[in-house]
Short mmCIF file of C-alpha atoms in Angstrom, two decimals:
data_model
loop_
_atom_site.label_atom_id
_atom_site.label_comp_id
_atom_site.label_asym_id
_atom_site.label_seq_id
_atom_site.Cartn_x
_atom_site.Cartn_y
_atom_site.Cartn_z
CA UNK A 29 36.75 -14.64 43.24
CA UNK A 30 35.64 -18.19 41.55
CA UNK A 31 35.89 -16.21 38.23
CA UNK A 32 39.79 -14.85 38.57
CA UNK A 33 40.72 -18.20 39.91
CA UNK A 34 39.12 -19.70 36.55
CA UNK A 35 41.00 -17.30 34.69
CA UNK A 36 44.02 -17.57 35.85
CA UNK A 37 43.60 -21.30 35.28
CA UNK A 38 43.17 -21.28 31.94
CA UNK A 39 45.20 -17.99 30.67
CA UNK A 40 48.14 -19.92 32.37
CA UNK A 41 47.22 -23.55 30.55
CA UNK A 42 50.22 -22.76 28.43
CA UNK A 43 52.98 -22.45 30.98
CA UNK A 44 54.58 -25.73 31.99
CA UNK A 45 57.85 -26.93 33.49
CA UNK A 46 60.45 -27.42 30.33
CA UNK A 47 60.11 -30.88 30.84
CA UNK A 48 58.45 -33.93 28.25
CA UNK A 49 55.12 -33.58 29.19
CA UNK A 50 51.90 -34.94 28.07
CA UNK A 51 50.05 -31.58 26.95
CA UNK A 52 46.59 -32.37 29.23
CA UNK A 53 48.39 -33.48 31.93
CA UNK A 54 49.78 -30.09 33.26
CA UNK A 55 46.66 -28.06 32.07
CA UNK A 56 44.64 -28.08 35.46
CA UNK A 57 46.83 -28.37 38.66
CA UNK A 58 45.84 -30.18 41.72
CA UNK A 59 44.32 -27.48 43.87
CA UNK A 60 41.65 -27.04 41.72
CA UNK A 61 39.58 -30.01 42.22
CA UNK A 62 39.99 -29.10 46.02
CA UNK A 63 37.54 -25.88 45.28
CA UNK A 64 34.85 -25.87 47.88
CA UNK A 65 35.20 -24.56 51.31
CA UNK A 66 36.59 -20.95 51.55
CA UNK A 67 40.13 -22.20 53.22
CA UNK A 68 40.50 -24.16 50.09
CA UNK A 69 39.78 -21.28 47.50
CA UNK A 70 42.36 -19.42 49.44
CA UNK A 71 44.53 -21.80 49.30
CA UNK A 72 44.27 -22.26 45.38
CA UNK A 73 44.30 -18.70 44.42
CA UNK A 74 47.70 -18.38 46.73
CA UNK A 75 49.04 -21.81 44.79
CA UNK A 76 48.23 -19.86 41.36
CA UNK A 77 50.62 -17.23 42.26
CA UNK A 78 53.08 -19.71 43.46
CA UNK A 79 52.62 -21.17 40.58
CA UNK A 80 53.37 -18.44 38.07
CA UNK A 81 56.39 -17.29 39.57
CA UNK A 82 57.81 -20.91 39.53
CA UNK A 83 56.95 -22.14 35.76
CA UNK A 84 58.70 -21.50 32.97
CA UNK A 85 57.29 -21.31 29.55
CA UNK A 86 57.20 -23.55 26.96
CA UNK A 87 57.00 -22.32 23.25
CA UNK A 88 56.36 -25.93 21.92
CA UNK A 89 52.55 -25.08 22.87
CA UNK A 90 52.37 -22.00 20.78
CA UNK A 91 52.55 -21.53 16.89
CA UNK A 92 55.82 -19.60 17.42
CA UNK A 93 58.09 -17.88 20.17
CA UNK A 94 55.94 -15.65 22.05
CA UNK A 95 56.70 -11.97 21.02
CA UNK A 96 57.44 -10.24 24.12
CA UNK A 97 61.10 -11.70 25.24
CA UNK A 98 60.50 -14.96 27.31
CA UNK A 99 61.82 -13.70 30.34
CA UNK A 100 60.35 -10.77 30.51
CA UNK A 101 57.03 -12.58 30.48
CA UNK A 102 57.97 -15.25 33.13
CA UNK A 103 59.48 -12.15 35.23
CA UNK A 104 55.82 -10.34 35.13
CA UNK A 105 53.54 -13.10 35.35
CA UNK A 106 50.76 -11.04 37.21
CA UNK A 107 50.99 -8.13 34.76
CA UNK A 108 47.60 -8.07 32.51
CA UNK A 109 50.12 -7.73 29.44
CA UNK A 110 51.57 -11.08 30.28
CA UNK A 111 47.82 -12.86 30.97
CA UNK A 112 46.68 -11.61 27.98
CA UNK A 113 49.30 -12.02 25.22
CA UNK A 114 49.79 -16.05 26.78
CA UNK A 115 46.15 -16.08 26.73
CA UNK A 116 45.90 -15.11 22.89
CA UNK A 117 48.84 -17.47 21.78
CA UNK A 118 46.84 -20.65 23.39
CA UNK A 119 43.81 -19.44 21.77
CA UNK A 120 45.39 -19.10 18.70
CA UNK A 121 47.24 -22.60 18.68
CA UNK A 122 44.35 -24.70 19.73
CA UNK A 123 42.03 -23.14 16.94
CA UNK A 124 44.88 -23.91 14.34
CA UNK A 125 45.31 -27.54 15.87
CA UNK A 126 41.11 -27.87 15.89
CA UNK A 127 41.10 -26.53 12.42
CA UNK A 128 43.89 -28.78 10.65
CA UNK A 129 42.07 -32.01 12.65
CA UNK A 130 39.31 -31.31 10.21
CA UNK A 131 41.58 -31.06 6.71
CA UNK A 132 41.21 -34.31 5.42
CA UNK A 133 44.76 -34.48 3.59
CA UNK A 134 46.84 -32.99 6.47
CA UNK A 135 46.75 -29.24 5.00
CA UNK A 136 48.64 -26.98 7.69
CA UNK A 137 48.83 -23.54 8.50
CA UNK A 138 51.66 -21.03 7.44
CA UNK A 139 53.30 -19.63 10.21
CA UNK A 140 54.38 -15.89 9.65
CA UNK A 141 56.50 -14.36 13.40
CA UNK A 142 56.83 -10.85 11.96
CA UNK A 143 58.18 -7.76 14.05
CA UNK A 144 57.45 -4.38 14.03
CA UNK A 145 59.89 -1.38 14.15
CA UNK A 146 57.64 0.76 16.14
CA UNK A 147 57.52 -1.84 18.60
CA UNK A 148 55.75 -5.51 19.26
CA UNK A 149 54.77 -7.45 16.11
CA UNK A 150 52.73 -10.82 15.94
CA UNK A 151 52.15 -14.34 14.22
CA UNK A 152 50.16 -15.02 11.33
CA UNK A 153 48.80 -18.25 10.65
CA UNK A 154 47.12 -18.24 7.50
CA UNK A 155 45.76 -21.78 5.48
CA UNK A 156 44.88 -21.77 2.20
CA UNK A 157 43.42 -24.28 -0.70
CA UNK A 158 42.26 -26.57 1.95
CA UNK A 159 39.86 -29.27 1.01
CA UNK A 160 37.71 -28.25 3.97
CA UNK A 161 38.82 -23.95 4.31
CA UNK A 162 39.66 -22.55 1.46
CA UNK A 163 41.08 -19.76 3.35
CA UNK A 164 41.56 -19.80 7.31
CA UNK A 165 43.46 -16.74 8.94
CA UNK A 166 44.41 -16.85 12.48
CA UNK A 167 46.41 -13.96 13.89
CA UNK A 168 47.51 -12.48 17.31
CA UNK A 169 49.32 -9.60 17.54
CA UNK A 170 50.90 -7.58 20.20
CA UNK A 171 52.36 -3.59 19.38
CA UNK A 172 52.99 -0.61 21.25
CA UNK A 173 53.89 2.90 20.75
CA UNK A 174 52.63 6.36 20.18
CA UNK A 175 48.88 6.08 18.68
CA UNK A 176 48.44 7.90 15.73
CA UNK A 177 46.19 10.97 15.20
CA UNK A 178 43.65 8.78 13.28
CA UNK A 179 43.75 6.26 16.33
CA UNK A 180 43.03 8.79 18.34
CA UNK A 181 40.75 10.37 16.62
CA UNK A 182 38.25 7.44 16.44
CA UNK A 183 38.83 6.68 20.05
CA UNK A 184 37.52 10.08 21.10
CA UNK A 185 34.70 9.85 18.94
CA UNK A 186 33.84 6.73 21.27
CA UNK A 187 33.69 8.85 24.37
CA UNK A 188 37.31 8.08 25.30
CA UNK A 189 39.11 11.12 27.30
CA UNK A 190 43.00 11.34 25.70
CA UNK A 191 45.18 14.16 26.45
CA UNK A 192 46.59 16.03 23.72
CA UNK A 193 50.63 14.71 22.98
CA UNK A 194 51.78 11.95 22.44
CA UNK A 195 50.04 9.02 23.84
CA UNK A 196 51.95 5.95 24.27
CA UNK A 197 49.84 3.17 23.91
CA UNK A 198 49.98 -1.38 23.88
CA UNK A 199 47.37 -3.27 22.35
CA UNK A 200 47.22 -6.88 22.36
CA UNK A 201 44.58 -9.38 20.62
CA UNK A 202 43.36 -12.08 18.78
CA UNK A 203 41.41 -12.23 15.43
CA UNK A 204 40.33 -15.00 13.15
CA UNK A 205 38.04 -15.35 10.00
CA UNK A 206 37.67 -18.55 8.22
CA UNK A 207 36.30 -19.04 4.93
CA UNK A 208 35.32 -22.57 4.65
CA UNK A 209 35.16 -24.22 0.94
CA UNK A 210 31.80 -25.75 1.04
CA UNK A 211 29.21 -22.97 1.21
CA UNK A 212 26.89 -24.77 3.60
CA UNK A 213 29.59 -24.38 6.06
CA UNK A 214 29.35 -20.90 7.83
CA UNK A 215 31.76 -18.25 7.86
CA UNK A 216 33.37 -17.36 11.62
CA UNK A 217 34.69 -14.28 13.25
CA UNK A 218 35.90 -13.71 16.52
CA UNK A 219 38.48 -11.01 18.07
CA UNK A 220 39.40 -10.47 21.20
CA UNK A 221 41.61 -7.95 22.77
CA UNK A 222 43.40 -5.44 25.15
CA UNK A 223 44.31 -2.19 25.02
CA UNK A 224 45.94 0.42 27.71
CA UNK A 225 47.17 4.09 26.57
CA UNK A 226 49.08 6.48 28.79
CA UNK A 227 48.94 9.91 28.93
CA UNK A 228 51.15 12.52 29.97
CA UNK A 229 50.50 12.60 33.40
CA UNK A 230 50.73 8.98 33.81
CA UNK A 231 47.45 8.03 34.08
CA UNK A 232 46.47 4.66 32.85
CA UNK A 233 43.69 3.56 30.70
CA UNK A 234 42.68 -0.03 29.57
CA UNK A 235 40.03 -1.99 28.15
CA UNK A 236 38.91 -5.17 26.33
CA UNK A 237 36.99 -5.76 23.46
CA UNK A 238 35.87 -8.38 20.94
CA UNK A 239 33.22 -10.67 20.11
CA UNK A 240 32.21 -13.52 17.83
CA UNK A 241 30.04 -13.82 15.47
CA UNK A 242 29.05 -16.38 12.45
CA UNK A 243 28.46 -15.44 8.39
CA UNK A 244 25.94 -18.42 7.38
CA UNK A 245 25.43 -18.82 3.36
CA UNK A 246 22.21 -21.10 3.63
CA UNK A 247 20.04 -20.67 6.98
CA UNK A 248 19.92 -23.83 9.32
CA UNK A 249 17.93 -22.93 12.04
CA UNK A 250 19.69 -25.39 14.43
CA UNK A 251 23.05 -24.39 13.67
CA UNK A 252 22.56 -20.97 14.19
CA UNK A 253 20.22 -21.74 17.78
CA UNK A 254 23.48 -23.84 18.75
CA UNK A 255 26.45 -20.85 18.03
CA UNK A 256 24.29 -18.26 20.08
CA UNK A 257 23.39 -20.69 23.03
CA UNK A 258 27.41 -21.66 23.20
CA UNK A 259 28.12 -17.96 23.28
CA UNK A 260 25.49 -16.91 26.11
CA UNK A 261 26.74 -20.04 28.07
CA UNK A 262 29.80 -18.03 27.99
CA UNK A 263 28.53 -14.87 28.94
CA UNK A 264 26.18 -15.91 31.40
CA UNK A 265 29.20 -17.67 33.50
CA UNK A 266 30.07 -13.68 34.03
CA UNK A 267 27.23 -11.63 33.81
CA UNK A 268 23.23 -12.52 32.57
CA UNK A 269 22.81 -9.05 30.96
CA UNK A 270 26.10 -9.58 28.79
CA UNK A 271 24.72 -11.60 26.02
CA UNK A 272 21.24 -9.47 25.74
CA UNK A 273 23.40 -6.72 25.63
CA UNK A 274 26.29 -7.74 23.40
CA UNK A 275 23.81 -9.63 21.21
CA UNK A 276 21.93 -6.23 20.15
CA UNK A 277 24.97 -4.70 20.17
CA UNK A 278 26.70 -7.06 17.23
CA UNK A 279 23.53 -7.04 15.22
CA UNK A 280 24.09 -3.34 15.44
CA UNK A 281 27.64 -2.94 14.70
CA UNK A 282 28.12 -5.83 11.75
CA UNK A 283 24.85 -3.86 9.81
CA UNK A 284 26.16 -2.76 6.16
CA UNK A 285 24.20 0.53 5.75
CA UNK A 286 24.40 1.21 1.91
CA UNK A 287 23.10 -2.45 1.49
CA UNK A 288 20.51 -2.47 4.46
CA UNK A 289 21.16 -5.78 5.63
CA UNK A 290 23.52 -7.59 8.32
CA UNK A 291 26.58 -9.20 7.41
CA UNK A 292 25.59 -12.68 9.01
CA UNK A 293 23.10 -13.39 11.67
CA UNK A 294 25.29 -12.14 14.76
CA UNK A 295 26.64 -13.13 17.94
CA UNK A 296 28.01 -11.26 20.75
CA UNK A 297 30.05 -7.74 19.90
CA UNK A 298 31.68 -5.31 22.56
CA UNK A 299 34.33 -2.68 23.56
CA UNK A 300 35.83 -0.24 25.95
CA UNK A 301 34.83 -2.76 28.99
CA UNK A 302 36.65 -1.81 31.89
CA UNK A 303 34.02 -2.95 34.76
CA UNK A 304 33.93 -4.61 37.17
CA UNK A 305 37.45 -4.86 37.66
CA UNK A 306 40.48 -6.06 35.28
CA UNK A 307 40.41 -9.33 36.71
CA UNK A 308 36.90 -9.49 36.05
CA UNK A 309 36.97 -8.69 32.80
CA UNK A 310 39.31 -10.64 31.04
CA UNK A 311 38.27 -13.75 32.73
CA UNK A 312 35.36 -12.75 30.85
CA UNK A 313 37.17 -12.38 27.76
CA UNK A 314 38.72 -15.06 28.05
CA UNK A 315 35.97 -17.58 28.28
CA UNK A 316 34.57 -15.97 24.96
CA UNK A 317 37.38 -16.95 23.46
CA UNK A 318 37.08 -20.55 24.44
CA UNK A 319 33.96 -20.87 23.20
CA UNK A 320 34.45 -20.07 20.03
CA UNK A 321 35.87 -24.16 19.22
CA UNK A 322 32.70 -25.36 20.36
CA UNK A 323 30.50 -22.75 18.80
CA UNK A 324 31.88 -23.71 15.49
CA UNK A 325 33.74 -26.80 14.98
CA UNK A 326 30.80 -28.99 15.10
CA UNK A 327 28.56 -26.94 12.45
CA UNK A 328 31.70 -27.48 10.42
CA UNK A 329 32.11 -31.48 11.20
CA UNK A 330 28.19 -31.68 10.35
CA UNK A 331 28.01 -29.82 7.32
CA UNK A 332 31.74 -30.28 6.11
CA UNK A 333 30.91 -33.23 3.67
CA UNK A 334 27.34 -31.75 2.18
CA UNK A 335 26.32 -31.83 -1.56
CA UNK A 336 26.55 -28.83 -3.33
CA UNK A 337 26.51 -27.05 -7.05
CA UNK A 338 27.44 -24.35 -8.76
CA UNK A 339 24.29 -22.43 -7.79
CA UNK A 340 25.24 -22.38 -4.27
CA UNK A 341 29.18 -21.54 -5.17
CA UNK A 342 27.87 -18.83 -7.03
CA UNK A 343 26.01 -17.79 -3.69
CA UNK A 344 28.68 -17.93 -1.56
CA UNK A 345 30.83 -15.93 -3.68
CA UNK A 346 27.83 -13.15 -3.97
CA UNK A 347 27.95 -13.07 0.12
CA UNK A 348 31.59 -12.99 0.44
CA UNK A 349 31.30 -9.46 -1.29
CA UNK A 350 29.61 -8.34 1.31
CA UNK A 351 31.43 -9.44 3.80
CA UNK A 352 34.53 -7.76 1.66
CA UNK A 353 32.23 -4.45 1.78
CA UNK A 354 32.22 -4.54 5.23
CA UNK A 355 35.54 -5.46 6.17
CA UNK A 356 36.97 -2.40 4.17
CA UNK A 357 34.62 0.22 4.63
CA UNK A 358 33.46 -0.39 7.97
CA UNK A 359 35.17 -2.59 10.50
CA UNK A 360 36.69 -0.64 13.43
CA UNK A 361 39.73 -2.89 13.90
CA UNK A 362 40.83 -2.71 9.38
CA UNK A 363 40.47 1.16 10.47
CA UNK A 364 42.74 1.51 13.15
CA UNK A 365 45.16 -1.49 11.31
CA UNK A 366 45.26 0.91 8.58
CA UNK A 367 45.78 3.19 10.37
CA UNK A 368 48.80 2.50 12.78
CA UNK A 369 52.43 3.16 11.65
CA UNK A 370 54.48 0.64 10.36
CA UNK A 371 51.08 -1.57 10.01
CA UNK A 372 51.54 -5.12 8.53
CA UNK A 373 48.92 -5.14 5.60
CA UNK A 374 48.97 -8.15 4.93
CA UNK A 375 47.93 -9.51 8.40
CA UNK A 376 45.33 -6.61 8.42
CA UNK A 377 43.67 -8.01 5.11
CA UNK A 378 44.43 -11.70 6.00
CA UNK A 379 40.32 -11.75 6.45
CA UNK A 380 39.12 -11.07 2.63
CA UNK A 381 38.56 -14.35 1.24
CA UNK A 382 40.51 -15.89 -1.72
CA UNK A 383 37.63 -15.70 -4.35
CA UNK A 384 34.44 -13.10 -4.35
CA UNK A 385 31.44 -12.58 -6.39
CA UNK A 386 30.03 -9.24 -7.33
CA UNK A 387 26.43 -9.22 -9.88
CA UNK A 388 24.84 -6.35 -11.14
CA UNK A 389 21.53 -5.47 -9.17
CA UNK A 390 21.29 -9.06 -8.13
CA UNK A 391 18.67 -10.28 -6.24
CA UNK A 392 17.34 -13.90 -4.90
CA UNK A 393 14.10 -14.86 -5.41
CA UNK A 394 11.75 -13.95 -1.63
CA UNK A 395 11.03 -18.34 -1.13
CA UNK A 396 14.15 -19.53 -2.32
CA UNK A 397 16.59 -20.38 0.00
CA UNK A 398 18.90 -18.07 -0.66
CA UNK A 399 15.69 -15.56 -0.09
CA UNK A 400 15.14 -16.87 3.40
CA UNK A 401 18.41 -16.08 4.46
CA UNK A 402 18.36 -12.40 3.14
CA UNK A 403 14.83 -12.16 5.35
CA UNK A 404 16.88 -12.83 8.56
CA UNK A 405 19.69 -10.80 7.38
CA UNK A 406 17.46 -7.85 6.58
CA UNK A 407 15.86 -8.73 10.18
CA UNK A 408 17.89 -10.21 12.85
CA UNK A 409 16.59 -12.79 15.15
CA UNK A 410 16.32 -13.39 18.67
CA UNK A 411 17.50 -17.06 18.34
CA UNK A 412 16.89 -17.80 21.84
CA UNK A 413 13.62 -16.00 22.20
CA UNK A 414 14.88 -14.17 25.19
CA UNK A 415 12.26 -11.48 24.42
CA UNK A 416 9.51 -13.64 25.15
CA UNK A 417 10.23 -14.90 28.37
CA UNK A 418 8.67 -12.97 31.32
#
């Protein structure tokens, strides 16, 4: 109950009478300071529906007009379609607003509102040559339609039961990767989505999925103790087995087999959750997604301004190839881009960096720095020493 009143809290933080108002000051209404006594959480999760149905939406919050029609959205405010694509487009503005706060010549983000024939479409935000990122991509996207036989295909082989015919199908997320100039800045990841197909019968499926997870060039020890306890304060607000769980499961799933090594040193990774209820689980999803500004903006404040030379460039640019490796022979979510008619390529391949580095049979020296971090990479970590706890 305490979770789906949180959630609704916050997936609605972008909804506000279209009136001049302070952004803060219509983020967190009233009622929920009055939490406490089980007349008063009845009383706030009533107001919250009250609440819905009486706001109107204000683009000004966003990066662009929503891409569902307006009114459609404010007519359905309870439907999971509506919570979810409002939650992505606040995501998606606050992490462009957090990351332009940290250019230090006012760089901003291109905004890109593209539609797509076969239905939906989404925003791109993409900044590049920044001081501070050389590339940052930021996109949400919401679509619909019939999924394609390769979709479908790769969904089966994931223990999903789809009908034969055509499957309509809506899918709704939010994915970022930002490649930051100075190489002893870290590299971030996150997506998070929805997804619901229809058979021919009628029958309903859905599910989330997403994670985060962070691409160090040069091991700090702190940093990387800091991103994973953010992201299991997150989980744990839901669910103590989620970040065990989802932890193993991203050190699994970002693991480049031809090269025998991880892409970075992990995070949290998961999909097809549809337990313990729908309510349940994107309030879940949606407080990974918050986390991800204060997982990562302060290892980029800290390290931001750091001394570095070509040696480490040339480092960086070595590591980005793998991360291009993975990104177009592995990743689940280039696949099914790719794969999907009428796809927007260049939002699907918004996440290879500007500039990448390939050697011939190059390897770092075992006690260099560069060495260490291939040892962790070649061996994830329990950061948090869970393991060792009784």
């Amino acid at each position: 109950m305490f979770r789906t009143i949180r959630a609704s809290f916050r997936a609605f933080s972008t909804i506000g009478v279209v009136q001049s108002r302070k952004r803060n000051a219509w983020r967190y209404p009233a009622g929920f300071f009055l939490l406490g006594t089980g007349a008063a959480v009845w009383w706030t999760s009533k107001s919250v529906h009250a609440d819905r149905r009486k706001q109107k939406i204000n683009p000004s919050h966003f990066m662009a007009l929503p891409i569902t029609n307006v009114d459609k959205l404010e007519n359905n405010p309870d439907d999971m379609r509506t919570r979810m694509e409002l939650m992505i487009m606040r995501v998606q503005a606050d992490f462009c607003r957090a990351l332009e706060a940290e250019e230090f010549a006012g760089k901003r983000f291109t905004v890109d509102r593209w539609e797509r024939n076969e239905g939906g479409g989404g925003i791109t935000c993409v900044l590049q040559d920044g001081e501070v990122f050389e590339k940052a991509g930021v996109n949400i996207s919401v679509v619909s339609g019939n999924l394609p036989p390769g979709a479908v295909q790769q969904m089966r082989s994931r223990g999903k039961k789809l009908s034969d015919g055509p499957l309509p199908f809506f899918a709704a997320g939010v994915s970022a990767v930002i490649h930051p100039r100075n190489p002893l800045v870290p590299t971030i990841h996150f997506n998070y989505r929805y997804f619901e197909v229809e058979d021919s019968t009628g029958e309903k499926q859905w599910w989330f999925g997403g994670g985060t997870d962070l691409t160090p060039y040069y091991l700090n020890e702190e940093d990387s103790v800091h991103f994973h306890k953010t992201l299991k304060g997150a989980c744990d607000e839901h669910d103590a087995t989620y970040y065990p769980r989802f932890k193993k499961w991203c050190d699994e799933y970002f693991h480049i087999p031809h090269r025998k090594e991880c892409r970075g040193i992990g995070g949290i990774f998961f999909d097809d959750l549809d337990e313990p209820s729908q309510d349940d689980a994107f309030a879940f999803v949606s407080s990974c997604a918050n986390s991800v500004i204060p997982s990562y903006l302060p290892l980029v404040r800290k390290h931001k301004n750091d001394a570095y030379g070509d040696p480490q460039r040339t480092w960086q640019l070595l590591r980005r190839g793998r991360y291009v490796e993975f990104n177009l022979i592995y990743d689940r979510g280039t696949k099914f881009g790719l794969h999907t008619p009428g796809a927007r390529f260049e939002s699907i391949l918004m996440s290879l960096p500007l500039t990448a580095r390939w050697e011939y049979m190059h390897e770092p020296k075992a006690n260099s720095r560069e060495g260490q971090l291939m040892e962790v990479l070649k061996n994830p970590r329990d950061w948090l020493k869970l393991e060792q706890k009784p």
